[in-house]
Coordinates of C-alpha atoms in Angstrom, one line a residue:
M129 CA 0.0 0.0 0.0
W130 CA 2.7 2.4 0.9
G131 CA 4.5 1.6 -2.3
S132 CA 1.5 2.5 -4.4
M133 CA 1.1 5.6 -2.3
G134 CA 4.7 6.5 -2.9
G135 CA 4.0 6.3 -6.6
W136 CA 1.0 8.6 -6.3
F137 CA 3.0 11.2 -4.3
G138 CA 6.0 11.5 -6.8
G139 CA 7.5 8.0 -7.2
G140 CA 6.0 7.8 -10.6
A141 CA 7.5 11.2 -11.4
Q142 CA 10.8 10.2 -10.2
K143 CA 10.8 7.1 -12.4
R144 CA 9.9 9.0 -15.4
S145 CA 12.8 11.4 -14.7
D146 CA 15.2 8.5 -14.4
A147 CA 13.9 6.7 -17.4
P148 CA 16.3 8.3 -19.9
K149 CA 19.3 7.7 -17.6
T150 CA 18.2 4.0 -17.2
A151 CA 17.6 3.4 -21.0
I152 CA 21.1 5.0 -21.7
L153 CA 22.8 2.9 -19.1
G154 CA 21.1 -0.3 -20.6
L155 CA 22.0 0.6 -24.2
R156 CA 25.7 1.2 -23.2
Q157 CA 26.0 -2.2 -21.6
T158 CA 24.4 -3.9 -24.6
L159 CA 26.7 -1.8 -26.9
D160 CA 29.8 -2.9 -24.8
M161 CA 28.7 -6.5 -25.3
L162 CA 28.4 -6.2 -28.9
Q163 CA 31.7 -4.4 -29.3
K164 CA 33.4 -7.4 -27.6
R165 CA 31.7 -9.8 -29.8
E166 CA 32.7 -7.7 -32.8
K167 CA 36.3 -7.9 -31.8
H168 CA 35.9 -11.7 -31.2
L169 CA 34.4 -12.4 -34.6
E170 CA 37.2 -10.5 -36.2
N171 CA 39.8 -12.7 -34.3
Q172 CA 37.9 -15.9 -35.5
M173 CA 37.8 -14.7 -39.0
A174 CA 41.7 -14.1 -38.9
E175 CA 42.1 -17.6 -37.4
Q176 CA 40.0 -19.4 -40.1
D177 CA 41.9 -17.3 -42.8
A178 CA 45.1 -18.7 -41.5
V179 CA 43.9 -22.3 -41.5
A180 CA 42.6 -22.1 -44.9
R181 CA 45.9 -20.6 -46.2
K182 CA 47.8 -23.4 -44.3
H183 CA 45.8 -26.2 -46.0
V184 CA 45.2 -24.6 -49.3
S185 CA 47.8 -26.8 -51.1
T186 CA 47.9 -29.9 -48.9
N187 CA 44.3 -30.4 -47.8
K188 CA 41.5 -28.7 -49.8
T189 CA 38.8 -30.0 -47.8
A190 CA 40.1 -28.5 -44.5
A191 CA 40.8 -25.3 -46.4
K192 CA 37.2 -25.0 -47.6
A193 CA 35.8 -25.9 -44.1
A194 CA 37.9 -23.1 -42.8
L195 CA 36.7 -20.6 -45.4
R196 CA 33.0 -21.6 -44.7
R197 CA 33.6 -20.8 -41.0
K198 CA 35.2 -17.5 -42.0
Q199 CA 32.1 -16.6 -44.0
Q200 CA 29.8 -17.6 -41.2
H201 CA 31.8 -15.3 -38.9
A202 CA 31.8 -12.6 -41.5
H203 CA 28.0 -12.8 -41.7
S204 CA 27.6 -12.7 -38.0
L205 CA 30.3 -9.8 -37.9
E206 CA 28.1 -7.7 -40.3
Q207 CA 25.0 -8.3 -38.0
T208 CA 26.8 -7.2 -35.0
T209 CA 28.2 -4.2 -36.6
A210 CA 24.8 -3.0 -37.9
Q211 CA 23.4 -3.7 -34.3
I212 CA 26.3 -1.5 -33.0
A213 CA 25.4 1.2 -35.2
T214 CA 21.6 1.0 -34.3
L215 CA 22.4 1.1 -30.5
E216 CA 24.7 4.0 -31.0
Q217 CA 21.9 5.9 -33.0
Q218 CA 19.4 5.2 -30.1
I219 CA 21.8 6.4 -27.5
Y220 CA 22.3 9.5 -29.3
S221 CA 18.6 10.0 -30.0
I222 CA 17.8 9.6 -26.2
E223 CA 20.6 11.9 -25.1
A224 CA 19.3 14.6 -27.5
A225 CA 15.8 13.9 -26.4
N226 CA 16.9 14.3 -22.8
I227 CA 18.7 17.5 -23.4
N228 CA 15.7 18.9 -25.2
Q229 CA 13.5 17.9 -22.3
E230 CA 15.9 19.4 -19.5
T231 CA 16.0 22.6 -21.7
L232 CA 12.4 22.8 -22.1
K233 CA 12.0 22.4 -18.3
A234 CA 14.5 25.1 -17.7
M235 CA 12.6 27.4 -20.1
Q236 CA 9.3 26.6 -18.4
K237 CA 10.9 27.4 -14.8
A238 CA 12.1 30.7 -16.3
G239 CA 8.7 31.5 -17.8
K240 CA 7.0 30.9 -14.5
A241 CA 9.6 33.0 -12.6
M242 CA 9.1 35.9 -15.1
G243 CA 5.3 35.4 -14.8
Q244 CA 5.7 35.9 -11.0
I245 CA 8.0 38.9 -11.4
H246 CA 5.5 40.5 -13.9
Q247 CA 2.5 39.5 -11.8
G248 CA 0.2 42.6 -11.4
L249 CA 2.4 44.6 -13.7
T250 CA 0.9 46.4 -16.7
I251 CA 2.0 48.8 -19.3
D252 CA -0.4 51.6 -17.7
K253 CA 1.3 51.0 -14.3
V254 CA 4.8 51.4 -15.8
D255 CA 3.8 54.6 -17.6
Q256 CA 2.2 55.9 -14.3
T257 CA 5.4 55.1 -12.4
M258 CA 7.6 56.8 -15.1
D259 CA 5.4 59.9 -15.0
E260 CA 5.7 60.0 -11.3
L261 CA 9.5 59.8 -11.3
R262 CA 9.6 62.5 -14.0
E263 CA 7.4 64.8 -11.7
Q264 CA 9.5 64.0 -8.7
H265 CA 12.6 64.8 -10.5
A266 CA 11.2 68.1 -11.9
L267 CA 10.0 69.0 -8.5
G268 CA 13.5 68.3 -7.1
E269 CA 15.0 70.7 -9.8
E270 CA 12.6 73.4 -8.8
I271 CA 13.4 73.0 -5.2
A272 CA 17.2 73.1 -5.9
N273 CA 16.8 76.2 -8.0
A274 CA 14.8 78.0 -5.4
I275 CA 17.4 77.2 -2.8
T276 CA 20.3 78.3 -4.8
S277 CA 18.8 81.5 -6.2
T278 CA 16.9 83.0 -3.2
S279 CA 19.0 85.0 -0.7
I280 CA 18.4 84.5 2.9
G281 CA 17.4 87.4 5.0
E282 CA 16.4 91.0 3.9
P283 CA 18.0 92.4 0.7
I284 CA 20.8 94.6 1.1
D285 CA 20.8 98.3 -0.1
E286 CA 23.6 99.0 -2.2
D287 CA 23.4 102.8 -1.8
E288 CA 23.5 102.4 1.9
L289 CA 26.7 100.4 1.6
N290 CA 28.2 102.8 -0.8
D291 CA 27.5 105.6 1.6
E292 CA 28.9 103.7 4.6
L293 CA 32.1 103.1 2.5
A294 CA 32.5 106.7 1.6
D295 CA 32.0 107.5 5.5
L296 CA 35.0 105.1 6.3
E297 CA 37.2 106.6 3.5
Q298 CA 36.5 110.2 4.9
K299 CA 37.3 108.9 8.4
Q300 CA 40.5 107.4 7.3
L301 CA 41.4 110.7 5.5
D302 CA 40.6 112.6 8.5
E303 CA 42.7 110.4 10.7
E304 CA 45.8 110.8 8.3
M305 CA 45.4 114.5 8.4
L306 CA 45.4 114.6 12.1
N307 CA 48.4 112.4 12.4
T308 CA 50.6 114.1 9.5
G309 CA 49.3 117.6 9.9
S310 CA 48.7 118.1 6.2
V311 CA 45.4 119.1 4.6
P312 CA 44.5 116.6 1.9
V313 CA 43.3 118.1 -1.3
N314 CA 40.1 116.1 -1.9
D315 CA 36.7 116.7 -3.1
E316 CA 35.3 115.2 -0.1
V317 CA 37.5 117.4 2.2
A318 CA 36.9 120.6 0.2
H319 CA 33.3 119.8 0.3
R320 CA 33.2 119.8 4.1
L321 CA 35.4 122.9 4.5
P322 CA 33.6 126.3 4.7
S323 CA 33.1 128.0 1.4
V324 CA 34.5 131.4 0.7
A325 CA 33.4 131.7 -2.9
N326 CA 30.9 134.6 -1.9
G327 CA 33.5 136.1 0.4
K328 CA 31.5 135.1 3.6
L329 CA 32.0 132.8 6.3
D330 CA 29.4 130.7 8.0
G331 CA 27.5 132.9 10.5
G332 CA 27.7 136.1 8.1
K333 CA 31.1 137.0 9.0
R334 CA 33.5 138.3 6.2
P335 CA 37.1 137.3 6.0
V336 CA 39.6 139.1 7.9
R337 CA 41.9 139.6 4.8
H338 CA 39.0 141.1 2.8
E339 CA 38.3 143.5 5.7
E340 CA 41.9 144.7 5.8
E341 CA 41.8 145.3 2.0
D342 CA 38.5 147.3 2.3
E343 CA 40.0 149.5 5.1
E344 CA 43.1 150.2 3.0
A345 CA 40.9 151.1 0.0
E346 CA 38.8 153.5 2.2
L347 CA 42.0 155.1 3.5
A348 CA 43.4 155.7 0.1
K349 CA 40.1 157.2 -1.1
L350 CA 40.2 159.5 1.9
Q351 CA 43.6 160.8 1.2
A352 CA 42.9 161.4 -2.3
E353 CA 39.8 163.6 -1.4
M354 CA 42.0 165.6 1.1
A355 CA 44.5 166.2 -1.5
M356 CA 41.9 167.7 -3.9

């Protein structure tokens, strides 16, 4: 009972799997026997040929009998050679069929594996996935551009920077003037000095030099009037 149940649960499949190997093994054993017989018949033919040559001149009856046995061996040798060729062809066919079967099994397994891999996978899902990847890539590019192009904090006023730079330069010139005692000829400095173009100082006072010149002019005018 257990033997029959073993056949139901895989024993038969195992036997079918081993059938090619068993057949090839039996054929090779038979082929080995036939090849030995072939060698033996060749030796028998050589011996009978030697006997016939030995008695060809002295005993023709013995020579004919030897030739007859040689022909019988030759006929058996032809049959054996044909049988050997048939067995070799069968072995080759079985081996080729077994290779084809194993190849087919491997391809079937590969097909099942690919089916499992592609299970639930359709062209629409592939296209959807590719679209999502492209969207995420574009979003990443936008984020990277936003991060690299946007300055952090409040924008800097360039005019304010220029004014601050000018103040620093003027302070440095002032410090140099105090340290060296020289008055730098500079537009900034000249701009900061009191203007005398109109002949007046800040606060409405006239320059001292101009006052002296005016006094001398009035004195000269008075002398001239007295001389008259």
